[in-house]
Coordinates of C-alpha atoms in Angstrom, one line a residue:
M25 CA 177.6 -31.3 -132.4
I26 CA 181.1 -30.3 -133.7
T27 CA 183.1 -31.8 -130.8
P28 CA 185.9 -34.1 -131.9
K29 CA 184.3 -37.2 -130.5
G30 CA 181.0 -38.4 -131.4
L31 CA 178.7 -39.3 -134.6
S32 CA 176.0 -36.8 -134.0
L33 CA 176.8 -34.4 -136.8
K34 CA 177.7 -36.7 -139.3
L35 CA 174.5 -39.1 -138.3
H36 CA 172.3 -36.1 -138.6
L37 CA 173.4 -35.3 -142.3
L38 CA 173.1 -38.8 -143.2
M39 CA 169.4 -38.8 -141.7
L40 CA 168.8 -35.9 -143.8
F41 CA 170.4 -37.2 -146.8
A42 CA 168.5 -40.5 -146.5
A43 CA 165.3 -39.1 -146.0
Q44 CA 165.6 -37.0 -149.2
C45 CA 166.6 -40.3 -151.0
E46 CA 163.4 -42.0 -149.7
V47 CA 160.5 -39.3 -150.0
A48 CA 159.4 -36.8 -152.4
P49 CA 159.9 -33.0 -151.5
G50 CA 157.3 -31.8 -149.1
K51 CA 156.9 -35.0 -147.7
K52 CA 157.7 -36.7 -144.1
W53 CA 159.7 -39.6 -143.7
P54 CA 157.3 -42.1 -141.8
Q55 CA 159.6 -44.8 -141.2
P56 CA 163.4 -44.0 -140.6
Y57 CA 165.8 -46.5 -140.5
P58 CA 166.4 -48.5 -137.3
A59 CA 169.5 -48.3 -135.2
E60 CA 170.7 -51.7 -135.9
P61 CA 170.0 -53.9 -139.1
T62 CA 167.6 -57.2 -139.0
S63 CA 166.7 -59.7 -141.5
Q64 CA 163.5 -57.8 -142.0
K65 CA 165.0 -54.4 -141.9
P66 CA 168.7 -54.6 -143.2
D67 CA 169.3 -50.9 -144.0
S68 CA 170.1 -49.3 -140.7
W69 CA 172.0 -46.3 -139.1
M70 CA 174.9 -48.6 -138.2
G71 CA 175.4 -49.7 -141.9
L72 CA 175.2 -46.0 -143.1
A73 CA 177.5 -44.6 -140.3
A74 CA 181.4 -45.0 -140.1
S75 CA 183.1 -45.2 -136.8
V76 CA 186.1 -46.3 -135.1
A77 CA 184.7 -49.1 -133.4
Q78 CA 187.7 -52.1 -132.4
Y79 CA 187.5 -55.2 -130.5
A80 CA 188.7 -54.4 -127.0
G81 CA 190.0 -57.8 -126.4
P82 CA 189.3 -60.3 -123.7
G83 CA 188.5 -59.4 -120.4
V84 CA 185.5 -58.4 -118.1
Q85 CA 184.4 -55.5 -120.2
A86 CA 185.4 -56.8 -123.4
S87 CA 182.9 -55.8 -126.4
S88 CA 182.7 -56.9 -129.9
V89 CA 183.0 -54.2 -132.8
R90 CA 179.3 -54.4 -133.6
T91 CA 178.8 -53.7 -129.8
N92 CA 180.8 -50.7 -129.8
K93 CA 179.6 -49.3 -133.0
L94 CA 175.7 -49.8 -132.0
R95 CA 176.9 -47.9 -128.7
Q96 CA 178.3 -45.0 -130.6
V97 CA 175.4 -44.7 -133.1
V98 CA 172.8 -44.9 -130.0
E99 CA 174.8 -42.4 -128.0
A100 CA 174.6 -40.0 -131.3
M101 CA 171.1 -40.4 -131.6
K102 CA 170.3 -39.7 -127.8
T103 CA 172.2 -36.6 -128.5
L104 CA 170.3 -35.5 -131.4
E105 CA 167.3 -36.3 -129.5
K106 CA 168.3 -33.8 -126.6
K107 CA 168.6 -31.3 -129.4
N108 CA 165.2 -32.2 -130.3
L109 CA 166.3 -33.1 -133.9
V110 CA 164.9 -36.7 -133.5
E111 CA 162.5 -38.3 -131.1
S112 CA 161.8 -41.9 -130.0
V113 CA 159.0 -43.6 -131.7
T114 CA 157.6 -44.6 -128.3
G115 CA 157.6 -41.1 -127.0
V116 CA 159.8 -41.9 -124.2
A117 CA 163.3 -40.0 -123.8
G118 CA 166.1 -42.2 -124.5
Q119 CA 164.3 -45.1 -126.0
V120 CA 165.9 -44.1 -129.7
K121 CA 167.1 -47.6 -130.3
R122 CA 163.7 -48.7 -130.7
G123 CA 163.2 -46.4 -133.6
I124 CA 163.2 -42.7 -134.4
L125 CA 161.1 -39.9 -136.2
L126 CA 163.2 -37.4 -137.9
G127 CA 162.5 -33.7 -136.8
C128 CA 162.7 -30.4 -138.5
E129 CA 166.3 -29.2 -138.7
N130 CA 165.6 -25.3 -138.2
G131 CA 166.1 -25.5 -134.3
K132 CA 162.5 -24.6 -133.6
S133 CA 161.3 -28.0 -132.3
T134 CA 160.5 -28.7 -128.7
R135 CA 159.7 -31.4 -126.4
A136 CA 156.2 -30.3 -126.1
A137 CA 155.6 -29.4 -129.7
S138 CA 157.8 -31.3 -132.2
I139 CA 157.9 -30.3 -135.8
P140 CA 158.3 -33.3 -138.3
Y141 CA 160.8 -33.2 -141.1
T142 CA 159.8 -32.6 -144.3
V143 CA 162.0 -32.8 -147.2
P144 CA 162.6 -29.1 -148.7
T145 CA 160.6 -27.9 -151.9
D146 CA 162.2 -25.0 -154.2
E147 CA 159.9 -22.5 -152.4
E148 CA 162.0 -22.9 -149.1
Q149 CA 165.5 -21.6 -148.3
F150 CA 168.2 -24.2 -148.1
I151 CA 171.9 -24.9 -148.8
E152 CA 172.7 -27.7 -151.2
I153 CA 175.4 -30.2 -150.5
P154 CA 176.7 -32.0 -153.2
V155 CA 175.4 -35.6 -153.5
E156 CA 179.1 -36.8 -153.8
F157 CA 179.6 -35.5 -150.2
F158 CA 177.7 -38.5 -149.2
T159 CA 178.3 -41.2 -152.1
R160 CA 182.0 -40.8 -152.3
G161 CA 182.5 -41.0 -148.4
W162 CA 183.6 -37.2 -147.4
V163 CA 181.0 -37.4 -144.5
H164 CA 182.8 -40.1 -143.0
V165 CA 186.5 -38.9 -143.4
L166 CA 186.4 -35.2 -142.9
T167 CA 186.4 -34.0 -139.1
M168 CA 183.7 -32.3 -137.5
S169 CA 185.2 -28.9 -137.7
E170 CA 186.0 -29.2 -141.5
I171 CA 182.2 -30.5 -142.1
A172 CA 180.9 -27.5 -140.1
A173 CA 183.2 -25.1 -142.1
I174 CA 182.0 -26.6 -145.3
L175 CA 178.3 -25.9 -144.3
M176 CA 179.4 -22.4 -143.4
W177 CA 181.0 -21.7 -146.8
L178 CA 177.9 -23.4 -148.7
D179 CA 175.7 -21.0 -147.0
I180 CA 177.6 -18.0 -147.1
L181 CA 178.3 -18.5 -151.2
K182 CA 174.7 -19.2 -151.9
F183 CA 173.3 -16.1 -149.9
D184 CA 176.2 -13.8 -149.7
G185 CA 178.4 -14.9 -152.4
R186 CA 179.3 -12.4 -155.3
Q187 CA 179.8 -13.4 -158.9
L188 CA 183.4 -12.4 -160.2
T189 CA 185.4 -13.5 -163.5
L190 CA 189.2 -14.2 -162.1
P191 CA 192.1 -13.5 -164.6
G192 CA 192.4 -16.1 -167.1
A193 CA 189.0 -17.7 -166.2
A194 CA 186.5 -18.4 -169.1
Q195 CA 183.2 -18.4 -166.5
P196 CA 182.6 -16.2 -163.7
V197 CA 182.8 -18.1 -160.1
T198 CA 180.8 -17.4 -156.9
M199 CA 183.4 -16.0 -154.2
G200 CA 182.8 -15.6 -150.7
F201 CA 184.3 -14.3 -147.3
V202 CA 183.4 -14.2 -143.6
N203 CA 184.9 -11.6 -141.2
S204 CA 185.3 -12.9 -137.4
L205 CA 182.4 -11.3 -135.9
A206 CA 180.0 -13.2 -138.7
R207 CA 181.8 -16.2 -138.0
H208 CA 181.2 -16.1 -134.2
G209 CA 178.0 -14.3 -133.9
W210 CA 176.1 -16.1 -137.0
Y211 CA 177.7 -19.4 -137.2
G212 CA 179.1 -19.9 -133.8
L213 CA 182.3 -21.3 -134.9
G214 CA 185.8 -20.4 -133.7
R215 CA 189.1 -19.7 -135.2
E216 CA 190.2 -23.2 -135.4
T217 CA 187.0 -24.2 -137.5
Y218 CA 187.8 -21.3 -139.7
E219 CA 191.3 -22.7 -140.1
T220 CA 190.2 -25.6 -141.7
H221 CA 190.2 -23.8 -145.1
Q222 CA 193.9 -24.9 -145.2
P223 CA 193.1 -28.9 -145.2
L224 CA 189.8 -28.2 -147.3
R225 CA 191.9 -26.4 -150.0
A226 CA 194.5 -29.5 -149.8
F227 CA 191.8 -31.9 -150.5
Q228 CA 190.6 -29.6 -153.3
L229 CA 187.3 -28.8 -152.0
L230 CA 187.7 -25.2 -152.2
E231 CA 190.1 -22.7 -153.4
V232 CA 191.6 -19.8 -151.1
Y233 CA 192.4 -16.6 -152.3
D234 CA 194.8 -14.6 -149.7
P235 CA 194.6 -10.7 -149.4
P236 CA 197.5 -9.5 -151.4
K237 CA 198.4 -7.5 -148.6
R238 CA 198.1 -9.8 -145.7
H239 CA 201.3 -11.4 -144.1
D240 CA 201.7 -15.3 -143.7
D241 CA 201.1 -14.9 -139.9
G242 CA 197.8 -13.3 -140.5
K243 CA 198.8 -9.6 -139.6
W244 CA 198.0 -6.8 -142.0
Q245 CA 200.1 -3.9 -142.0
G246 CA 197.8 -0.5 -141.6
Y247 CA 195.0 -2.5 -140.7
H248 CA 191.6 -1.0 -139.6
D249 CA 187.9 -1.3 -139.6
D250 CA 187.5 -0.2 -143.0
H251 CA 189.6 -2.9 -144.2
R252 CA 188.0 -5.7 -142.6
E253 CA 186.7 -7.1 -146.1
M254 CA 189.9 -6.7 -147.7
A255 CA 191.6 -8.5 -145.0
C256 CA 189.5 -11.8 -145.2
H257 CA 190.3 -14.8 -147.2
K258 CA 188.0 -15.2 -150.2
I259 CA 186.6 -18.5 -150.9
V260 CA 185.5 -20.5 -154.0
M261 CA 183.9 -23.9 -153.7
T262 CA 185.1 -26.4 -156.2
P263 CA 182.2 -29.1 -156.3
E264 CA 184.1 -31.2 -158.7
G265 CA 186.6 -32.2 -155.8
F266 CA 183.9 -34.2 -154.0
N267 CA 183.7 -36.4 -157.3
R268 CA 187.1 -38.2 -155.8
E269 CA 187.1 -41.1 -153.5
A270 CA 187.5 -39.3 -150.0
G271 CA 189.4 -42.0 -148.3
K272 CA 192.1 -42.4 -150.6
A273 CA 192.3 -38.4 -151.3
V274 CA 192.7 -37.5 -147.8
L275 CA 195.0 -40.3 -146.9
E276 CA 197.4 -39.1 -149.2
I277 CA 197.2 -35.6 -147.9
L278 CA 197.4 -36.5 -144.3
R279 CA 200.5 -38.5 -145.1
R280 CA 202.0 -35.6 -146.9
R281 CA 201.2 -33.3 -144.2
H282 CA 202.8 -35.8 -141.5
T283 CA 206.0 -35.7 -143.5
T284 CA 206.4 -32.0 -144.6
G285 CA 204.2 -30.3 -141.8
E286 CA 202.4 -28.3 -144.3
W287 CA 199.0 -28.7 -146.2
G288 CA 200.3 -29.3 -149.7
R289 CA 198.2 -30.6 -152.4
A290 CA 199.4 -33.8 -153.8
L291 CA 201.3 -33.9 -157.2
G292 CA 199.3 -33.7 -160.4
W293 CA 196.1 -31.9 -158.7

């Protein structure tokens, strides 16, 4: 779901967010939105999802922006169906365009025994994504790897984070880290996803504290297993960073990256 192409990860997060906006904790979502809008049902996954869908121009295989976007949304829904995260209301595989039912996101659903999605209650374990991640557009402009990294850090900070008071800070912060064994074995994420801490820091969505003895190339003099935790970057999430308009904030940083080749923050941040 974190491949560079496709909308499956972003669409699934949008589905979970929409469900939590529609129904109360502990409840199912009986009527998720359709794939495309109609006069009777104007809310749709096409309307909520953002994609690169351009007019292909005249020709035998020409298709409109609307057709291209619908195709991308339906393909993402089929991917989610194959992972048992949604199912067709018809009960026939592949007919997600006719409507879907949202499945449980814990990975325990199967084709033979699907588990309906219910909005989490306070008694359940869950991670909390800032509402502004959706309402300010971050879900649309971040890459799949950047989103996967954010989900990883939110999980680490909630369940394995440590309260620390940094020098000069008035309030303690929650700081976390992940080593390569946990990143690969527990989260299934490679080093490329881990390295997204650089753009995420530039976007001001998290703070990164480098190990004092670690070199810029990632090597650490005299490293051995007892130093594993000391050699890891420490991460602090900055929820207020999500309050900014995502498109404008990201575009400014990407332009600076294109010019300088570095993940620097914009002036005045």
